[in-house]
CSV table of C-alpha atoms in Angstrom, one decimal:
chain,number,residue,atom,x,y,z
A,1,MET,CA,10.7,-9.6,20.4
A,2,LEU,CA,8.7,-11.1,17.8
A,3,TYR,CA,8.0,-8.2,14.8
A,4,LEU,CA,5.0,-9.0,13.0
A,5,ASP,CA,3.7,-5.9,11.7
A,6,ASN,CA,5.6,-5.6,8.8
A,7,ALA,CA,2.5,-4.0,6.5
A,8,ALA,CA,2.9,-0.8,8.5
A,9,THR,CA,7.0,-0.6,8.5
A,10,THR,CA,9.9,-2.4,7.7
A,11,PRO,CA,13.7,-1.9,8.7
A,12,VAL,CA,16.2,-0.9,6.6
A,13,ARG,CA,18.3,-3.2,4.4
A,14,PRO,CA,21.9,-3.1,4.7
A,15,GLU,CA,22.0,-3.1,1.2
A,16,VAL,CA,19.9,0.0,1.3
A,17,VAL,CA,22.2,1.8,4.1
A,18,GLU,CA,25.0,0.9,1.4
A,19,ALA,CA,23.9,2.5,-1.8
A,20,MET,CA,22.2,5.6,-0.3
A,21,ALA,CA,25.6,6.5,2.0
A,22,PRO,CA,27.2,8.3,-0.9
A,23,TYR,CA,24.6,10.9,-1.8
A,24,LEU,CA,24.6,12.2,1.9
A,25,THR,CA,28.2,12.8,2.2
A,26,HIS,CA,30.2,12.7,-0.4
A,27,TRP,CA,28.0,13.5,-3.8
A,28,PHE,CA,25.7,15.1,-1.9
A,29,GLY,CA,24.8,17.8,-4.5
A,30,ASN,CA,21.4,19.3,-5.9
A,31,PRO,CA,21.0,17.8,-9.2
A,32,SER,CA,19.5,21.2,-10.8
A,33,SER,CA,23.1,21.7,-10.1
A,34,HIS,CA,25.9,22.0,-13.3
A,35,HIS,CA,29.2,22.0,-12.1
A,36,THR,CA,30.6,18.4,-10.9
A,37,VAL,CA,28.7,17.9,-7.6
A,38,GLY,CA,25.0,18.4,-8.6
A,39,GLU,CA,25.5,16.6,-12.5
A,40,ALA,CA,27.0,13.4,-10.0
A,41,ALA,CA,23.9,13.4,-7.6
A,42,ALA,CA,22.1,14.0,-11.6
A,43,GLY,CA,23.4,10.9,-12.8
A,44,ALA,CA,22.5,9.0,-10.0
A,45,LEU,CA,18.3,10.1,-9.6
A,46,GLU,CA,17.7,9.6,-13.3
A,47,ASP,CA,19.6,5.9,-13.1
A,48,ALA,CA,17.6,5.6,-10.0
A,49,ARG,CA,14.6,6.7,-12.0
A,50,ALA,CA,15.6,3.9,-14.9
A,51,ARG,CA,15.9,1.3,-12.5
A,52,VAL,CA,12.3,1.6,-10.8
A,53,ALA,CA,10.7,2.1,-14.3
A,54,ARG,CA,12.7,-1.6,-15.1
A,55,VAL,CA,10.7,-3.3,-12.1
A,56,VAL,CA,7.2,-2.0,-12.9
A,57,GLY,CA,7.0,-2.0,-16.9
A,58,MET,CA,6.9,1.9,-17.8
A,59,ARG,CA,9.8,4.2,-19.2
A,60,PRO,CA,12.0,6.1,-16.9
A,61,GLY,CA,9.7,9.8,-17.9
A,62,ASP,CA,6.9,7.9,-16.1
A,63,ILE,CA,8.1,8.1,-12.7
A,64,VAL,CA,8.2,10.2,-10.3
A,65,PHE,CA,9.5,10.3,-7.1
A,66,THR,CA,7.7,11.8,-3.8
A,67,SER,CA,8.0,11.4,0.2
A,68,GLY,CA,6.0,8.7,0.4
A,69,GLY,CA,2.7,6.6,-0.3
A,70,THR,CA,0.8,9.1,1.1
A,71,GLU,CA,1.6,12.1,-1.4
A,72,ALA,CA,1.7,9.9,-4.4
A,73,ASP,CA,-1.5,8.8,-3.9
A,74,ASN,CA,-2.6,12.2,-3.5
A,75,LEU,CA,-1.0,13.7,-6.6
A,76,ALA,CA,-2.1,10.9,-8.4
A,77,VAL,CA,-6.1,11.3,-7.3
A,78,LYS,CA,-5.8,14.9,-6.8
A,79,GLY,CA,-3.9,15.3,-9.7
A,80,ILE,CA,-5.7,13.4,-12.9
A,81,ALA,CA,-8.7,14.4,-11.4
A,82,ILE,CA,-7.8,17.7,-11.7
A,83,ALA,CA,-6.6,17.6,-15.3
A,84,ALA,CA,-9.3,15.9,-16.5
A,85,ARG,CA,-12.0,18.6,-15.4
A,86,GLU,CA,-9.2,20.9,-17.1
A,87,HIS,CA,-9.1,19.2,-20.3
A,88,ARG,CA,-12.7,17.3,-20.8
A,89,ALA,CA,-14.5,18.7,-18.4
A,90,ALA,CA,-14.9,15.5,-16.0
A,91,HIS,CA,-16.5,15.9,-12.4
A,92,HIS,CA,-17.0,12.1,-11.2
A,93,VAL,CA,-14.6,9.2,-9.4
A,94,VAL,CA,-14.6,6.2,-8.1
A,95,THR,CA,-13.4,4.5,-5.4
A,96,SER,CA,-14.4,2.5,-2.5
A,97,PRO,CA,-14.9,2.7,0.9
A,98,ILE,CA,-11.9,-0.7,2.4
A,99,GLU,CA,-9.1,1.8,0.7
A,100,HIS,CA,-6.1,3.9,2.6
A,101,GLU,CA,-7.0,7.2,4.1
A,102,ALA,CA,-4.4,8.4,1.6
A,103,ILE,CA,-8.0,7.9,-1.4
A,104,LEU,CA,-10.0,8.6,0.5
A,105,GLU,CA,-9.1,11.4,2.2
A,106,SER,CA,-8.1,12.6,-1.5
A,107,VAL,CA,-11.8,11.7,-2.7
A,108,ASP,CA,-13.5,14.1,-0.3
A,109,PHE,CA,-10.9,16.2,-0.9
A,110,LEU,CA,-11.9,17.0,-4.7
A,111,ARG,CA,-16.5,16.0,-3.4
A,112,ARG,CA,-16.0,19.4,-0.5
A,113,ILE,CA,-13.6,21.7,-2.6
A,114,HIS,CA,-13.8,21.4,-6.5
A,115,GLY,CA,-17.5,19.0,-6.2
A,116,PHE,CA,-16.5,16.0,-7.8
A,117,ALA,CA,-19.9,13.6,-7.8
A,118,VAL,CA,-18.2,10.4,-6.3
A,119,THR,CA,-19.3,6.5,-6.3
A,120,MET,CA,-18.5,3.9,-3.5
A,121,LEU,CA,-18.0,1.0,-4.8
A,122,PRO,CA,-19.2,-2.2,-3.0
A,123,VAL,CA,-16.9,-4.6,-1.8
A,124,ASP,CA,-18.1,-8.0,-0.3
A,125,HIS,CA,-17.5,-9.8,2.7
A,126,ASP,CA,-14.1,-11.2,2.1
A,127,GLY,CA,-13.4,-6.8,0.7
A,128,ARG,CA,-13.1,-7.8,-3.5
A,129,ILE,CA,-14.2,-5.7,-5.5
A,130,ASP,CA,-16.8,-6.3,-8.4
A,131,PRO,CA,-15.2,-5.7,-12.1
A,132,ALA,CA,-18.6,-6.0,-13.2
A,133,ASP,CA,-19.2,-3.0,-10.5
A,134,VAL,CA,-16.2,-1.3,-11.5
A,135,ALA,CA,-18.0,-1.1,-15.2
A,136,ARG,CA,-21.8,-0.1,-14.2
A,137,ALA,CA,-20.5,3.1,-12.2
A,138,LEU,CA,-18.7,4.5,-15.4
A,139,ARG,CA,-20.2,7.5,-16.6
A,140,GLU,CA,-19.3,10.1,-19.4
A,141,ASP,CA,-17.6,12.5,-17.1
A,142,THR,CA,-15.5,9.7,-15.2
A,143,ALA,CA,-12.0,11.2,-13.9
A,144,LEU,CA,-10.6,8.5,-12.7
A,145,VAL,CA,-11.4,5.0,-10.8
A,146,ALA,CA,-9.1,4.9,-7.7
A,147,VAL,CA,-8.4,1.1,-5.7
A,148,GLY,CA,-5.8,-0.3,-4.3
A,149,TYR,CA,-4.0,-3.6,-5.4
A,150,ALA,CA,-4.0,-5.1,-1.9
A,151,ASN,CA,-6.0,-3.7,1.2
A,152,ASN,CA,-3.1,-2.7,4.0
A,153,GLU,CA,-5.2,-4.7,7.2
A,154,VAL,CA,-7.6,-7.2,5.4
A,155,GLY,CA,-4.7,-8.4,2.9
A,156,THR,CA,-7.5,-9.2,-0.2
A,157,VAL,CA,-5.8,-8.7,-3.1
A,158,GLN,CA,-8.0,-7.1,-5.6
A,159,ASP,CA,-8.7,-8.7,-9.6
A,160,VAL,CA,-6.8,-5.8,-10.9
A,161,THR,CA,-5.8,-6.6,-14.6
A,162,ALA,CA,-10.1,-7.7,-14.6
A,163,ILE,CA,-10.6,-4.0,-13.5
A,164,ALA,CA,-8.0,-1.7,-15.8
A,165,ALA,CA,-10.0,-3.8,-18.8
A,166,VAL,CA,-13.2,-2.1,-17.8
A,167,THR,CA,-11.4,1.1,-17.6
A,168,GLY,CA,-8.5,0.6,-20.5
A,169,ALA,CA,-11.6,0.2,-22.5
A,170,ARG,CA,-13.1,3.6,-21.6
A,171,ARG,CA,-9.9,5.2,-21.6
A,172,ILE,CA,-11.2,6.1,-17.7
A,173,PRO,CA,-7.3,6.2,-16.2
A,174,LEU,CA,-7.1,3.7,-13.6
A,175,HIS,CA,-4.7,4.9,-10.4
A,176,LEU,CA,-3.5,2.1,-8.1
A,177,ASP,CA,-2.7,2.2,-4.4
A,178,ALA,CA,0.3,-0.4,-4.2
A,179,VAL,CA,1.6,0.3,-1.4
A,180,GLN,CA,1.4,-3.0,0.2
A,181,ALA,CA,1.4,-5.1,-2.9
A,182,ALA,CA,5.0,-4.1,-4.2
A,183,GLY,CA,7.3,-7.2,-2.9
A,184,TRP,CA,4.5,-9.3,-2.9
A,185,LEU,CA,2.7,-9.0,-6.1
A,186,PRO,CA,3.9,-8.1,-10.1
A,187,LEU,CA,3.9,-4.7,-10.5
A,188,ALA,CA,4.3,-5.1,-14.0
A,189,GLY,CA,1.6,-5.6,-16.5
A,190,THR,CA,-1.4,-4.9,-14.8
A,191,GLY,CA,-2.8,-2.7,-16.8
A,192,ALA,CA,-3.0,0.4,-14.7
A,193,ASP,CA,-2.4,3.7,-15.6
A,194,SER,CA,-0.2,5.1,-12.3
A,195,LEU,CA,1.1,3.2,-9.4
A,196,ALA,CA,2.1,4.9,-5.7
A,197,ILE,CA,4.9,3.1,-3.3
A,198,ALA,CA,6.2,3.3,-0.3
A,199,GLY,CA,9.8,3.0,0.5
A,200,HIS,CA,9.7,2.1,3.7
A,201,LYS,CA,7.1,-1.2,3.2
A,202,ILE,CA,10.1,-3.0,1.0
A,203,GLY,CA,13.1,-2.0,3.5
A,204,ALA,CA,13.7,1.6,1.8
A,205,PRO,CA,13.5,4.0,4.3
A,206,LYS,CA,10.6,6.1,6.1
A,207,GLY,CA,9.6,9.0,3.3
A,208,THR,CA,10.6,7.7,0.3
A,209,GLY,CA,8.0,7.0,-1.8
A,210,VAL,CA,7.3,7.2,-6.2
A,211,LEU,CA,4.1,7.7,-8.2
A,212,VAL,CA,4.5,6.0,-11.6
A,213,VAL,CA,2.2,7.4,-14.4
A,214,ARG,CA,1.5,7.1,-17.6
A,215,GLY,CA,2.7,10.3,-19.6
A,216,ARG,CA,0.0,10.2,-21.7
A,217,VAL,CA,-1.9,10.5,-18.7
A,218,PRO,CA,-2.3,14.8,-18.2
A,219,LEU,CA,-1.6,15.1,-14.1
A,220,GLU,CA,-1.8,18.7,-12.2
A,221,PRO,CA,1.4,19.6,-9.9
A,222,LEU,CA,0.1,19.5,-6.0
A,223,PHE,CA,3.8,21.6,-5.4
A,224,HIS,CA,4.8,24.6,-7.9
A,225,GLY,CA,8.0,25.5,-7.7
A,226,GLY,CA,11.3,25.3,-9.8
A,227,GLY,CA,9.6,22.1,-11.9
A,228,GLN,CA,11.2,18.9,-11.1
A,229,GLU,CA,10.3,15.6,-11.6
A,230,ARG,CA,9.0,17.4,-15.3
A,231,GLY,CA,7.0,20.0,-14.0
A,232,ARG,CA,4.3,16.7,-12.2
A,233,ARG,CA,6.6,17.3,-8.4
A,234,SER,CA,8.2,20.4,-7.6
A,235,GLY,CA,11.2,20.9,-5.1
A,236,THR,CA,15.0,19.7,-4.8
A,237,GLU,CA,15.3,15.9,-5.3
A,238,ASP,CA,16.0,13.5,-2.8
A,239,VAL,CA,18.4,11.4,-4.2
A,240,ALA,CA,19.2,9.2,-1.5
A,241,GLY,CA,16.2,8.6,-0.7
A,242,ALA,CA,15.7,8.0,-4.9
A,243,VAL,CA,18.5,5.6,-5.2
A,244,ALA,CA,17.6,4.3,-1.8
A,245,LEU,CA,14.4,3.4,-3.0
A,246,ALA,CA,15.4,1.9,-6.4
A,247,THR,CA,17.6,-0.8,-4.6
A,248,ALA,CA,15.1,-1.8,-2.0
A,249,LEU,CA,12.6,-2.1,-5.2
A,250,GLU,CA,15.6,-4.0,-7.0
A,251,LEU,CA,16.4,-5.9,-4.1
A,252,ALA,CA,12.4,-6.6,-3.6
A,253,GLU,CA,11.2,-7.7,-7.1
A,254,ALA,CA,15.1,-9.9,-7.1
A,255,GLU,CA,14.0,-11.9,-4.2
A,256,ARG,CA,9.3,-11.6,-4.3
A,257,VAL,CA,8.5,-15.4,-5.8
A,258,ALA,CA,11.4,-17.8,-3.3
A,259,GLY,CA,10.4,-14.8,-0.1
A,260,SER,CA,6.5,-14.9,-1.3
A,261,GLU,CA,6.4,-18.6,-0.6
A,262,ARG,CA,8.2,-18.9,2.6
A,263,ALA,CA,6.0,-16.3,4.0
A,264,ARG,CA,3.1,-17.7,2.8
A,265,ALA,CA,3.3,-21.0,4.0
A,266,THR,CA,4.4,-19.9,7.3
A,267,ARG,CA,1.0,-17.5,6.8
A,268,ASP,CA,-1.0,-21.3,6.1
A,269,ARG,CA,0.0,-23.2,8.8
A,270,PHE,CA,-0.1,-20.1,11.6
A,271,ILE,CA,-4.0,-19.8,10.4
A,272,ALA,CA,-4.5,-23.5,10.4
A,273,GLY,CA,-3.1,-23.2,13.9
A,274,VAL,CA,-5.0,-20.3,15.2
A,275,ARG,CA,-8.0,-21.7,13.9
A,276,THR,CA,-7.4,-25.2,16.0
A,277,ARG,CA,-6.8,-23.4,19.0
A,278,VAL,CA,-8.7,-20.9,19.4
A,279,PRO,CA,-12.2,-22.1,16.9
A,280,GLU,CA,-14.1,-18.7,17.6
A,281,ALA,CA,-11.6,-16.5,15.9
A,282,ARG,CA,-12.3,-15.6,12.3
A,283,LEU,CA,-10.3,-15.1,9.5
A,284,THR,CA,-11.0,-11.6,8.0
A,285,GLY,CA,-10.2,-11.1,4.1
A,286,HIS,CA,-10.6,-13.5,1.5
A,287,PRO,CA,-9.1,-16.2,2.5
A,288,ALA,CA,-6.9,-17.1,-0.9
A,289,GLU,CA,-6.7,-14.3,-3.0
A,290,ARG,CA,-4.9,-12.9,0.1
A,291,LEU,CA,-1.5,-11.1,0.4
A,292,PRO,CA,1.2,-13.5,1.1
A,293,GLY,CA,2.4,-11.6,4.3
A,294,ILE,CA,-1.3,-11.1,6.5
A,295,ALA,CA,-3.0,-13.1,8.3
A,296,SER,CA,-5.7,-10.7,10.3
A,297,PHE,CA,-8.6,-12.3,12.7
A,298,VAL,CA,-10.9,-10.4,14.8
A,299,PHE,CA,-11.5,-12.7,18.1
A,300,PRO,CA,-14.9,-12.1,19.2
A,301,GLY,CA,-16.0,-10.7,22.9
A,302,THR,CA,-12.3,-10.1,23.7
A,303,SER,CA,-10.9,-6.8,23.1
A,304,GLY,CA,-8.1,-6.0,20.3
A,305,GLU,CA,-5.8,-4.0,22.0
A,306,ALA,CA,-5.6,-6.1,25.0
A,307,ILE,CA,-4.9,-9.7,22.9
A,308,LEU,CA,-2.1,-7.0,21.0
A,309,LEU,CA,-0.8,-5.8,24.6
A,310,GLU,CA,-0.7,-9.5,26.1
A,311,LEU,CA,1.3,-10.0,23.2
A,312,GLU,CA,3.8,-7.6,23.6
A,313,ARG,CA,3.9,-8.3,26.7
A,314,ARG,CA,5.2,-12.5,25.7
A,315,GLY,CA,7.4,-11.1,23.0
A,316,VAL,CA,5.2,-10.8,19.7
A,317,VAL,CA,4.7,-7.3,17.8
A,318,SER,CA,1.9,-6.9,15.7
A,319,SER,CA,-1.2,-4.6,15.1
A,320,SER,CA,-4.8,-4.0,15.1
A,321,GLY,CA,-5.1,-2.6,11.8
A,322,SER,CA,-3.5,0.5,9.7
A,323,ALA,CA,-0.2,1.8,12.2
A,324,CYS,CA,-2.6,5.0,10.3
A,325,ALA,CA,-5.2,4.8,12.3
A,326,ALA,CA,-3.8,3.7,15.3
A,327,GLY,CA,-4.7,4.9,18.5
A,328,SER,CA,-8.1,5.7,17.2
A,329,ASP,CA,-11.2,4.3,19.4
A,330,GLU,CA,-13.4,3.7,16.3
A,331,PRO,CA,-13.4,0.4,15.2
A,332,SER,CA,-11.6,-0.2,10.9
A,333,HIS,CA,-13.3,1.2,8.4
A,334,VAL,CA,-12.4,-1.7,6.6
A,335,LEU,CA,-14.0,-3.9,8.3
A,336,LEU,CA,-17.5,-2.2,8.5
A,337,ALA,CA,-17.5,-1.8,5.0
A,338,MET,CA,-16.7,-5.8,5.2
A,339,GLY,CA,-20.1,-5.9,7.1
A,340,PHE,CA,-18.9,-6.8,10.2
A,341,ALA,CA,-20.3,-5.6,12.8
A,342,PRO,CA,-18.8,-2.8,15.2
A,343,GLU,CA,-18.2,-4.4,18.3
A,344,VAL,CA,-16.5,-7.3,15.8
A,345,ALA,CA,-14.3,-5.3,14.0
A,346,GLN,CA,-12.6,-3.8,17.5
A,347,THR,CA,-11.5,-7.4,17.9
A,348,ALA,CA,-8.7,-6.9,15.2
A,349,VAL,CA,-5.7,-8.2,15.3
A,350,ARG,CA,-2.9,-8.1,12.4
A,351,PHE,CA,0.4,-10.7,12.2
A,352,SER,CA,2.3,-9.1,9.5
A,353,PHE,CA,5.2,-10.9,8.3
A,354,PRO,CA,8.6,-10.3,6.2
A,355,HIS,CA,9.5,-11.9,2.9
A,356,HIS,CA,11.4,-14.4,4.7
A,357,PRO,CA,10.2,-15.6,7.9
A,358,ASP,CA,12.1,-18.0,10.5
A,359,LEU,CA,9.3,-18.7,12.8
A,360,ASP,CA,7.5,-21.4,14.4
A,361,ALA,CA,4.4,-21.3,13.1
A,362,ASP,CA,2.8,-23.2,15.7
A,363,GLY,CA,4.6,-21.8,18.8
A,364,LEU,CA,3.0,-18.5,17.2
A,365,ALA,CA,-0.2,-19.6,17.3
A,366,ASP,CA,-0.4,-21.6,20.6
A,367,GLN,CA,1.3,-17.3,21.7
A,368,VAL,CA,-1.3,-16.0,20.1
A,369,ALA,CA,-3.9,-18.6,22.2
A,370,ALA,CA,-2.5,-18.3,25.2
A,371,ALA,CA,-3.2,-14.4,24.6
A,372,VAL,CA,-6.9,-14.9,24.2
A,373,ARG,CA,-7.2,-16.9,26.8
A,374,ALA,CA,-5.5,-14.8,29.5
A,375,VAL,CA,-7.3,-11.7,28.2
A,376,ARG,CA,-10.8,-13.5,29.3
A,377,SER,CA,-9.9,-14.8,32.2
A,378,ALA,CA,-9.0,-11.0,33.4
A,379,PRO,CA,-11.2,-9.3,35.5
């Protein structure tokens, strides 16, 4: 079986399992306990915090361990916006319609429950946000701008440094959903005030994540309790999970440049192969400013789900887009926002490669073409 759904999740790396194992067994203590076992756990937690901080170019105190990317996005969007409302009477947030549901639903919560005004930025047919549109959207009462570093469905990468320059000039916090970007793009030096990362996208277990948030940015916690994570995320910390995420993030960063180059070469050969064999196929997302590991298409006149089933019958596992929306009958909100008709959006198929793909790109393109022909010829 050829697994090409790495944007949904990745296998846990053996090095990560080895690193976290002692904190599930021998050094299992509560890091808030003042005894040998607890202090060993606390030391491992702070070491993991410092390791993550080095990769993202921030301070250890800026690192908040979470249960994953969804929690990190929720904490950033709700926590920063609500704190801004309390500190400077801000009641406005800016985002785009192509974001992950973790951002979109959090923004909608702010609108419904707390009365925030919301500005949705336009995106072009490639899924790119114009930084000039960000500048035009900002108001005196803007609490937060929240966008994705790279889109999880089509792979389009935003010009985050230009967006950060716009928000920074107005001293408005910028949150980046970096869940898909981690391991593929630089996390340090983006200019963002907060970043969300999910461990299971980079070889750590599901249920691990981190919110990176600059210490100067006020943040209202979502969880209240014992005051762990400097009061920003109460609850006994998952020490093994923190160690796992730090280890996976370090490995991903060390391999990022070489792995991205190899994935990009495979992706480009595969894209060219599909276009040659299936001329009506349309690449979605920006043709150049896209993640090295994502190739996404629509196949007008077919069914994306039928193609996926035919590919799996042939030993290739891929997806129609976000795993969070799997099973929905609705077309992708990302593709609709990019201007695709609903009937075309429902023909989408996403192929997401690992960092060091070892596969025959031309052979894979042959399989895709054969699957499309089979679907079209089916009664």
